[in-house]
Amino acid sequence: MGSALILASLPFAIGIVMLGLGLSLTLDDFRRVGQYPKAAVVALLCQIALLPAICFGVVLAFRLPPELAVGLLLVAASPGGPAANLFSHLFGGNVALNVTLTAINSVLAVVVLPIVVNLSAGYFLPDGAALGLQFDKILQVFVMVVVPVAIGMLVRAWAPEAARRLNLPVRALSVVVLVGVIYAVLYAERENLVGYFVSVGLAALVFNIVSLLIGYGVPRLAGVDHRAATAAGFEIGIHNTGLAITIALSPTLLNSAEIAIPGAVYGIVMFFTATGFGWLIRSRARSSSMASTDPT
């Protein structure tokens, strides 16, 4: 699977992405959950419990091959991606809530990811027990996810001017890293791409659309306001696919190109569906607002 140098550098690459997240966070972002208790609790329950269950149903309905099934469930267990904040800002979501959810989800991922990966590998793969994330691998995920975030937060707290200067370059580098990781997966598996897209493309699309709808609709049914529900929709529908791909590809973790494919496909699809979803809910919100202010 590609160059050994590329594979060895993947954890450092995702570390850059998580460092960029840390540079944008403060402790107040974790405390802020008290300002939006209902929205935060509903969104986190959707992300942690409901989404993996729905994804499990999707992979069964589409009868995905075992490695692709595990890969899509790995995406479902991954936290929201930094791009969720951007989409929330563009389409009128509560960006502060996005930041809070991303911060909490990134920490919870250290627990949620191993559970989902181990259960799905044990169910779908005949050698799943050997392929899952054992304790030593969980420690690697912790170092790859939480440590860079903590470093970024410390830089922000102790050297705010340096954090401000680093924020934009690191964010830009994060985008480059994500594109590079997706390209590496697709290039390495180029001979099998058509078959993979046929196998997992529609399932990834359906799961992505359902994630966005669940992320927005469940909070709205729970009485959460439109802006907070919009933030939840993007947070739940836009995953950190770079993290999912890195865990799948890393030789010391899952070491599987096939498991990485759903993350690469989802990482491409989600930007188009998120844009359409943003336009849809913003248009509906405007129509509802006009209707409520119409004197007739």
mmCIF file of C-alpha atoms in Angstrom:
data_model
loop_
_atom_site.group_PDB
_atom_site.id
_atom_site.type_symbol
_atom_site.label_atom_id
_atom_site.label_comp_id
_atom_site.label_asym_id
_atom_site.label_seq_id
_atom_site.Cartn_x
_atom_site.Cartn_y
_atom_site.Cartn_z
ATOM 1 C CA MET A 1 0.000 0.000 0.000
ATOM 2 C CA GLY A 2 1.968 2.922 -1.379
ATOM 3 C CA SER A 3 5.183 4.285 -0.009
ATOM 4 C CA ALA A 4 6.354 3.287 3.463
ATOM 5 C CA LEU A 5 7.271 6.918 4.066
ATOM 6 C CA ILE A 6 3.708 8.075 3.349
ATOM 7 C CA LEU A 7 2.280 5.437 5.665
ATOM 8 C CA ALA A 8 4.714 6.289 8.445
ATOM 9 C CA SER A 9 3.887 9.993 8.152
ATOM 10 C CA LEU A 10 0.093 9.557 8.377
ATOM 11 C CA PRO A 11 -0.133 9.870 12.186
ATOM 12 C CA PHE A 12 1.958 13.053 12.029
ATOM 13 C CA ALA A 13 -0.271 14.389 9.253
ATOM 14 C CA ILE A 14 -3.441 13.884 11.280
ATOM 15 C CA GLY A 15 -1.576 15.351 14.252
ATOM 16 C CA ILE A 16 -1.278 18.575 12.242
ATOM 17 C CA VAL A 17 -5.042 18.576 11.693
ATOM 18 C CA MET A 18 -5.716 18.046 15.397
ATOM 19 C CA LEU A 19 -3.121 20.684 16.320
ATOM 20 C CA GLY A 20 -5.023 23.144 14.133
ATOM 21 C CA LEU A 21 -8.191 22.258 16.024
ATOM 22 C CA GLY A 22 -6.427 22.828 19.341
ATOM 23 C CA LEU A 23 -5.199 26.261 18.244
ATOM 24 C CA SER A 24 -8.845 27.309 17.871
ATOM 25 C CA LEU A 25 -9.989 25.969 21.265
ATOM 26 C CA THR A 26 -9.989 27.218 24.842
ATOM 27 C CA LEU A 27 -11.285 25.667 28.051
ATOM 28 C CA ASP A 28 -14.339 27.884 27.679
ATOM 29 C CA ASP A 29 -15.294 25.853 24.607
ATOM 30 C CA PHE A 30 -15.703 22.814 26.853
ATOM 31 C CA ARG A 31 -17.489 24.804 29.555
ATOM 32 C CA ARG A 32 -19.842 26.323 27.007
ATOM 33 C CA VAL A 33 -21.847 23.103 26.892
ATOM 34 C CA GLY A 34 -23.699 24.562 29.897
ATOM 35 C CA GLN A 35 -24.996 27.368 27.674
ATOM 36 C CA TYR A 36 -26.582 24.932 25.217
ATOM 37 C CA PRO A 37 -27.319 21.884 27.384
ATOM 38 C CA LYS A 38 -30.206 20.458 25.380
ATOM 39 C CA ALA A 39 -28.588 21.019 21.981
ATOM 40 C CA ALA A 40 -25.252 19.609 23.129
ATOM 41 C CA VAL A 41 -26.697 16.520 24.826
ATOM 42 C CA VAL A 42 -29.019 15.682 21.913
ATOM 43 C CA ALA A 43 -26.239 16.174 19.332
ATOM 44 C CA LEU A 44 -23.739 14.099 21.314
ATOM 45 C CA LEU A 45 -26.236 11.262 21.778
ATOM 46 C CA CYS A 46 -26.943 11.291 18.038
ATOM 47 C CA GLN A 47 -23.218 11.268 17.271
ATOM 48 C CA ILE A 48 -22.184 8.576 19.749
ATOM 49 C CA ALA A 49 -25.165 6.208 19.885
ATOM 50 C CA LEU A 50 -27.619 6.805 17.051
ATOM 51 C CA LEU A 51 -25.184 7.290 14.171
ATOM 52 C CA PRO A 52 -23.245 4.000 14.529
ATOM 53 C CA ALA A 53 -26.556 2.124 14.846
ATOM 54 C CA ILE A 54 -27.895 3.743 11.670
ATOM 55 C CA CYS A 55 -24.618 3.072 9.865
ATOM 56 C CA PHE A 56 -24.808 -0.586 10.903
ATOM 57 C CA GLY A 57 -28.246 -0.753 9.315
ATOM 58 C CA VAL A 58 -26.946 0.907 6.129
ATOM 59 C CA VAL A 59 -24.025 -1.508 5.689
ATOM 60 C CA LEU A 60 -26.381 -4.463 6.198
ATOM 61 C CA ALA A 61 -28.976 -3.041 3.793
ATOM 62 C CA PHE A 62 -26.345 -2.510 1.079
ATOM 63 C CA ARG A 63 -24.603 -5.808 1.877
ATOM 64 C CA LEU A 64 -21.179 -4.204 1.872
ATOM 65 C CA PRO A 65 -18.100 -6.432 1.773
ATOM 66 C CA PRO A 66 -16.640 -6.913 5.280
ATOM 67 C CA GLU A 67 -13.702 -4.454 5.019
ATOM 68 C CA LEU A 68 -15.889 -1.744 3.476
ATOM 69 C CA ALA A 69 -18.519 -2.274 6.178
ATOM 70 C CA VAL A 70 -15.907 -1.805 8.911
ATOM 71 C CA GLY A 71 -14.565 1.251 7.076
ATOM 72 C CA LEU A 72 -17.944 2.980 6.920
ATOM 73 C CA LEU A 73 -18.575 2.252 10.597
ATOM 74 C CA LEU A 74 -15.145 3.727 11.330
ATOM 75 C CA VAL A 75 -16.306 6.918 9.600
ATOM 76 C CA ALA A 76 -19.526 6.885 11.664
ATOM 77 C CA ALA A 77 -17.489 6.716 14.884
ATOM 78 C CA SER A 78 -15.125 9.524 13.880
ATOM 79 C CA PRO A 79 -15.741 12.976 15.383
ATOM 80 C CA GLY A 80 -16.970 15.956 13.424
ATOM 81 C CA GLY A 81 -14.427 17.485 11.078
ATOM 82 C CA PRO A 82 -13.104 21.058 11.242
ATOM 83 C CA ALA A 83 -14.992 21.759 8.000
ATOM 84 C CA ALA A 84 -18.240 21.530 9.984
ATOM 85 C CA ASN A 85 -17.432 24.893 11.561
ATOM 86 C CA LEU A 86 -16.993 26.476 8.128
ATOM 87 C CA PHE A 87 -20.268 25.120 6.756
ATOM 88 C CA SER A 88 -22.090 26.153 9.918
ATOM 89 C CA HIS A 89 -20.744 29.692 9.526
ATOM 90 C CA LEU A 90 -21.715 29.847 5.848
ATOM 91 C CA PHE A 91 -25.271 28.670 6.427
ATOM 92 C CA GLY A 92 -26.179 30.460 9.648
ATOM 93 C CA GLY A 93 -25.450 27.824 12.258
ATOM 94 C CA ASN A 94 -24.322 28.396 15.828
ATOM 95 C CA VAL A 95 -20.562 28.168 15.275
ATOM 96 C CA ALA A 96 -19.786 28.394 19.007
ATOM 97 C CA LEU A 97 -21.833 25.221 19.496
ATOM 98 C CA ASN A 98 -19.937 23.587 16.614
ATOM 99 C CA VAL A 99 -16.630 24.351 18.270
ATOM 100 C CA THR A 100 -17.890 22.950 21.573
ATOM 101 C CA LEU A 101 -19.216 19.760 19.982
ATOM 102 C CA THR A 102 -16.020 19.238 17.979
ATOM 103 C CA ALA A 103 -13.909 19.666 21.107
ATOM 104 C CA ILE A 104 -15.960 17.186 23.150
ATOM 105 C CA ASN A 105 -16.332 14.687 20.296
ATOM 106 C CA SER A 106 -12.593 14.689 19.649
ATOM 107 C CA VAL A 107 -11.963 13.640 23.249
ATOM 108 C CA LEU A 108 -14.805 11.098 23.294
ATOM 109 C CA ALA A 109 -13.480 9.577 20.054
ATOM 110 C CA VAL A 110 -10.657 7.968 22.022
ATOM 111 C CA VAL A 111 -13.323 5.809 23.709
ATOM 112 C CA VAL A 112 -15.962 5.584 20.957
ATOM 113 C CA LEU A 113 -13.644 4.674 18.059
ATOM 114 C CA PRO A 114 -12.124 1.546 19.648
ATOM 115 C CA ILE A 115 -15.546 0.292 20.763
ATOM 116 C CA VAL A 116 -17.118 0.684 17.304
ATOM 117 C CA VAL A 117 -14.057 -0.662 15.465
ATOM 118 C CA ASN A 118 -13.737 -3.707 17.723
ATOM 119 C CA LEU A 119 -17.442 -4.543 17.557
ATOM 120 C CA SER A 120 -17.649 -4.097 13.791
ATOM 121 C CA ALA A 121 -14.403 -5.999 13.115
ATOM 122 C CA GLY A 122 -15.559 -8.823 15.366
ATOM 123 C CA TYR A 123 -18.918 -8.991 13.570
ATOM 124 C CA PHE A 124 -17.867 -8.598 9.936
ATOM 125 C CA LEU A 125 -14.311 -9.953 9.744
ATOM 126 C CA PRO A 126 -13.300 -13.559 10.391
ATOM 127 C CA ASP A 127 -10.016 -12.354 11.930
ATOM 128 C CA GLY A 128 -11.657 -9.339 13.557
ATOM 129 C CA ALA A 129 -10.182 -9.974 16.976
ATOM 130 C CA ALA A 130 -6.684 -9.510 15.559
ATOM 131 C CA LEU A 131 -7.617 -6.468 13.503
ATOM 132 C CA GLY A 132 -9.421 -4.451 16.169
ATOM 133 C CA LEU A 133 -7.950 -1.666 18.300
ATOM 134 C CA GLN A 134 -6.371 -3.252 21.369
ATOM 135 C CA PHE A 135 -5.072 -1.310 24.368
ATOM 136 C CA ASP A 136 -1.702 -0.417 22.854
ATOM 137 C CA LYS A 137 -3.407 0.789 19.673
ATOM 138 C CA ILE A 138 -5.935 2.783 21.705
ATOM 139 C CA LEU A 139 -2.993 4.579 23.306
ATOM 140 C CA GLN A 140 -1.735 5.435 19.814
ATOM 141 C CA VAL A 141 -5.143 6.862 18.899
ATOM 142 C CA PHE A 142 -5.056 8.894 22.120
ATOM 143 C CA VAL A 143 -1.613 10.286 21.250
ATOM 144 C CA MET A 144 -2.702 10.991 17.691
ATOM 145 C CA VAL A 145 -5.959 12.745 18.636
ATOM 146 C CA VAL A 146 -5.872 14.249 22.118
ATOM 147 C CA VAL A 147 -2.212 15.184 22.554
ATOM 148 C CA PRO A 148 -2.003 17.539 19.506
ATOM 149 C CA VAL A 149 -5.293 19.169 20.549
ATOM 150 C CA ALA A 150 -3.896 19.733 24.053
ATOM 151 C CA ILE A 151 -0.658 21.183 22.637
ATOM 152 C CA GLY A 152 -2.626 23.557 20.422
ATOM 153 C CA MET A 153 -4.748 24.680 23.370
ATOM 154 C CA LEU A 154 -1.630 25.292 25.477
ATOM 155 C CA VAL A 155 -0.104 27.411 22.702
ATOM 156 C CA ARG A 156 -3.366 29.356 22.462
ATOM 157 C CA ALA A 157 -3.405 29.914 26.245
ATOM 158 C CA TRP A 158 0.287 30.765 26.744
ATOM 159 C CA ALA A 159 1.141 32.443 23.436
ATOM 160 C CA PRO A 160 -2.096 33.784 21.931
ATOM 161 C CA GLU A 161 -0.320 35.909 19.328
ATOM 162 C CA ALA A 162 1.666 32.908 18.087
ATOM 163 C CA ALA A 163 -1.542 30.854 18.007
ATOM 164 C CA ARG A 164 -3.259 33.588 15.987
ATOM 165 C CA ARG A 165 -0.439 33.632 13.450
ATOM 166 C CA LEU A 166 -0.307 29.845 13.221
ATOM 167 C CA ASN A 167 -4.061 29.346 12.969
ATOM 168 C CA LEU A 168 -4.572 30.124 9.276
ATOM 169 C CA PRO A 169 -1.425 28.353 7.964
ATOM 170 C CA VAL A 170 -2.183 25.235 10.015
ATOM 171 C CA ARG A 171 -5.810 25.230 8.842
ATOM 172 C CA ALA A 172 -4.645 25.529 5.225
ATOM 173 C CA LEU A 173 -2.152 22.729 5.814
ATOM 174 C CA SER A 174 -4.947 20.641 7.331
ATOM 175 C CA VAL A 175 -6.932 20.924 4.095
ATOM 176 C CA VAL A 176 -3.852 19.931 2.109
ATOM 177 C CA VAL A 177 -3.318 16.961 4.431
ATOM 178 C CA LEU A 178 -6.926 15.792 4.014
ATOM 179 C CA VAL A 179 -6.760 16.079 0.225
ATOM 180 C CA GLY A 180 -3.385 14.345 0.201
ATOM 181 C CA VAL A 181 -4.592 11.456 2.356
ATOM 182 C CA ILE A 182 -7.677 10.924 0.178
ATOM 183 C CA TYR A 183 -5.528 11.098 -2.970
ATOM 184 C CA ALA A 184 -3.061 8.578 -1.538
ATOM 185 C CA VAL A 185 -5.870 6.100 -0.853
ATOM 186 C CA LEU A 186 -7.495 6.545 -4.250
ATOM 187 C CA TYR A 187 -4.174 6.358 -6.123
ATOM 188 C CA ALA A 188 -3.006 3.265 -4.294
ATOM 189 C CA GLU A 189 -6.309 1.515 -4.996
ATOM 190 C CA ARG A 190 -6.767 2.958 -8.504
ATOM 191 C CA GLU A 191 -7.099 -0.465 -10.139
ATOM 192 C CA ASN A 192 -10.062 -1.314 -7.900
ATOM 193 C CA LEU A 193 -11.665 2.139 -7.717
ATOM 194 C CA VAL A 194 -14.623 1.459 -9.986
ATOM 195 C CA GLY A 195 -15.553 -1.647 -8.051
ATOM 196 C CA TYR A 196 -15.135 0.124 -4.711
ATOM 197 C CA PHE A 197 -17.262 3.095 -5.754
ATOM 198 C CA VAL A 198 -19.957 0.750 -7.025
ATOM 199 C CA SER A 199 -19.809 -1.179 -3.748
ATOM 200 C CA VAL A 200 -19.625 1.663 -1.228
ATOM 201 C CA GLY A 201 -20.453 4.893 -3.077
ATOM 202 C CA LEU A 202 -24.236 4.744 -2.772
ATOM 203 C CA ALA A 203 -24.043 3.488 0.817
ATOM 204 C CA ALA A 204 -21.724 6.369 1.761
ATOM 205 C CA LEU A 205 -24.043 8.858 0.057
ATOM 206 C CA VAL A 206 -27.128 7.508 1.824
ATOM 207 C CA PHE A 207 -25.381 7.438 5.182
ATOM 208 C CA ASN A 208 -24.118 10.996 4.683
ATOM 209 C CA ILE A 209 -27.567 12.347 3.799
ATOM 210 C CA VAL A 210 -29.176 10.490 6.710
ATOM 211 C CA SER A 211 -26.478 11.835 9.069
ATOM 212 C CA LEU A 212 -27.192 15.422 8.040
ATOM 213 C CA LEU A 213 -30.942 14.943 8.375
ATOM 214 C CA ILE A 214 -30.644 13.200 11.757
ATOM 215 C CA GLY A 215 -28.225 15.854 12.981
ATOM 216 C CA TYR A 216 -30.674 18.629 12.150
ATOM 217 C CA GLY A 217 -34.041 16.885 12.563
ATOM 218 C CA VAL A 218 -33.623 15.194 15.951
ATOM 219 C CA PRO A 219 -32.559 18.414 17.731
ATOM 220 C CA ARG A 220 -35.468 20.270 16.090
ATOM 221 C CA LEU A 221 -37.901 17.602 17.319
ATOM 222 C CA ALA A 222 -36.374 18.051 20.777
ATOM 223 C CA GLY A 223 -37.168 21.777 20.682
ATOM 224 C CA VAL A 224 -33.693 23.064 19.793
ATOM 225 C CA ASP A 225 -33.655 26.333 17.818
ATOM 226 C CA HIS A 226 -32.795 26.456 14.112
ATOM 227 C CA ARG A 227 -29.250 27.838 14.469
ATOM 228 C CA ALA A 228 -28.214 25.246 17.039
ATOM 229 C CA ALA A 229 -29.845 22.447 15.021
ATOM 230 C CA THR A 230 -27.995 23.643 11.923
ATOM 231 C CA ALA A 231 -24.723 23.439 13.837
ATOM 232 C CA ALA A 232 -25.601 19.924 15.024
ATOM 233 C CA GLY A 233 -26.526 18.860 11.492
ATOM 234 C CA PHE A 234 -23.140 19.838 10.083
ATOM 235 C CA GLU A 235 -21.265 18.475 13.097
ATOM 236 C CA ILE A 236 -22.902 15.065 12.720
ATOM 237 C CA GLY A 237 -22.880 14.963 8.916
ATOM 238 C CA ILE A 238 -19.300 16.156 8.327
ATOM 239 C CA HIS A 239 -16.839 13.683 9.800
ATOM 240 C CA ASN A 240 -13.097 13.859 10.329
ATOM 241 C CA THR A 241 -12.470 11.434 7.470
ATOM 242 C CA GLY A 242 -8.751 12.158 7.611
ATOM 243 C CA LEU A 243 -8.683 10.569 11.069
ATOM 244 C CA ALA A 244 -10.698 7.563 9.884
ATOM 245 C CA ILE A 245 -8.407 7.041 6.881
ATOM 246 C CA THR A 246 -5.276 7.405 8.995
ATOM 247 C CA ILE A 247 -6.473 4.805 11.517
ATOM 248 C CA ALA A 248 -7.343 2.453 8.660
ATOM 249 C CA LEU A 249 -4.046 2.847 6.808
ATOM 250 C CA SER A 250 -1.492 3.131 9.602
ATOM 251 C CA PRO A 251 0.641 -0.039 9.733
ATOM 252 C CA THR A 252 0.544 -0.009 13.538
ATOM 253 C CA LEU A 253 -3.269 0.353 13.676
ATOM 254 C CA LEU A 254 -5.617 -1.353 11.171
ATOM 255 C CA ASN A 255 -3.197 -1.463 8.214
ATOM 256 C CA SER A 256 -5.917 -1.909 5.588
ATOM 257 C CA ALA A 257 -6.370 0.028 2.359
ATOM 258 C CA GLU A 258 -9.845 -1.436 1.843
ATOM 259 C CA ILE A 259 -11.046 -0.202 5.242
ATOM 260 C CA ALA A 260 -9.785 3.270 4.286
ATOM 261 C CA ILE A 261 -11.843 3.423 1.066
ATOM 262 C CA PRO A 262 -15.207 4.399 2.647
ATOM 263 C CA GLY A 263 -13.501 7.294 4.422
ATOM 264 C CA ALA A 264 -12.043 8.550 1.144
ATOM 265 C CA VAL A 265 -15.395 8.243 -0.643
ATOM 266 C CA TYR A 266 -17.290 9.888 2.228
ATOM 267 C CA GLY A 267 -14.684 12.659 2.365
ATOM 268 C CA ILE A 268 -15.470 13.545 -1.250
ATOM 269 C CA VAL A 269 -19.246 13.134 -1.079
ATOM 270 C CA MET A 270 -19.836 15.097 2.131
ATOM 271 C CA PHE A 271 -18.785 18.468 0.729
ATOM 272 C CA PHE A 272 -21.393 18.317 -2.039
ATOM 273 C CA THR A 273 -24.213 17.014 0.148
ATOM 274 C CA ALA A 274 -23.386 19.467 2.956
ATOM 275 C CA THR A 275 -23.619 22.359 0.486
ATOM 276 C CA GLY A 276 -27.001 21.184 -0.786
ATOM 277 C CA PHE A 277 -28.207 20.560 2.753
ATOM 278 C CA GLY A 278 -27.110 24.046 3.817
ATOM 279 C CA TRP A 279 -29.001 25.718 0.986
ATOM 280 C CA LEU A 280 -32.097 23.625 1.708
ATOM 281 C CA ILE A 281 -32.389 24.348 5.428
ATOM 282 C CA ARG A 282 -31.522 28.029 4.960
ATOM 283 C CA SER A 283 -34.211 28.379 2.284
ATOM 284 C CA ARG A 284 -36.769 26.621 4.486
ATOM 285 C CA ALA A 285 -35.832 28.836 7.442
ATOM 286 C CA ARG A 286 -36.272 31.977 5.321
ATOM 287 C CA SER A 287 -39.643 30.746 4.021
ATOM 288 C CA SER A 288 -40.831 30.001 7.559
ATOM 289 C CA SER A 289 -39.653 33.409 8.765
ATOM 290 C CA MET A 290 -41.458 35.206 5.924
ATOM 291 C CA ALA A 291 -44.612 33.230 6.564
ATOM 292 C CA SER A 292 -44.581 34.060 10.255
ATOM 293 C CA THR A 293 -44.184 37.797 9.583
ATOM 294 C CA ASP A 294 -46.804 37.938 6.794
ATOM 295 C CA PRO A 295 -49.659 40.104 8.126
ATOM 296 C CA THR A 296 -52.170 38.250 5.958
#
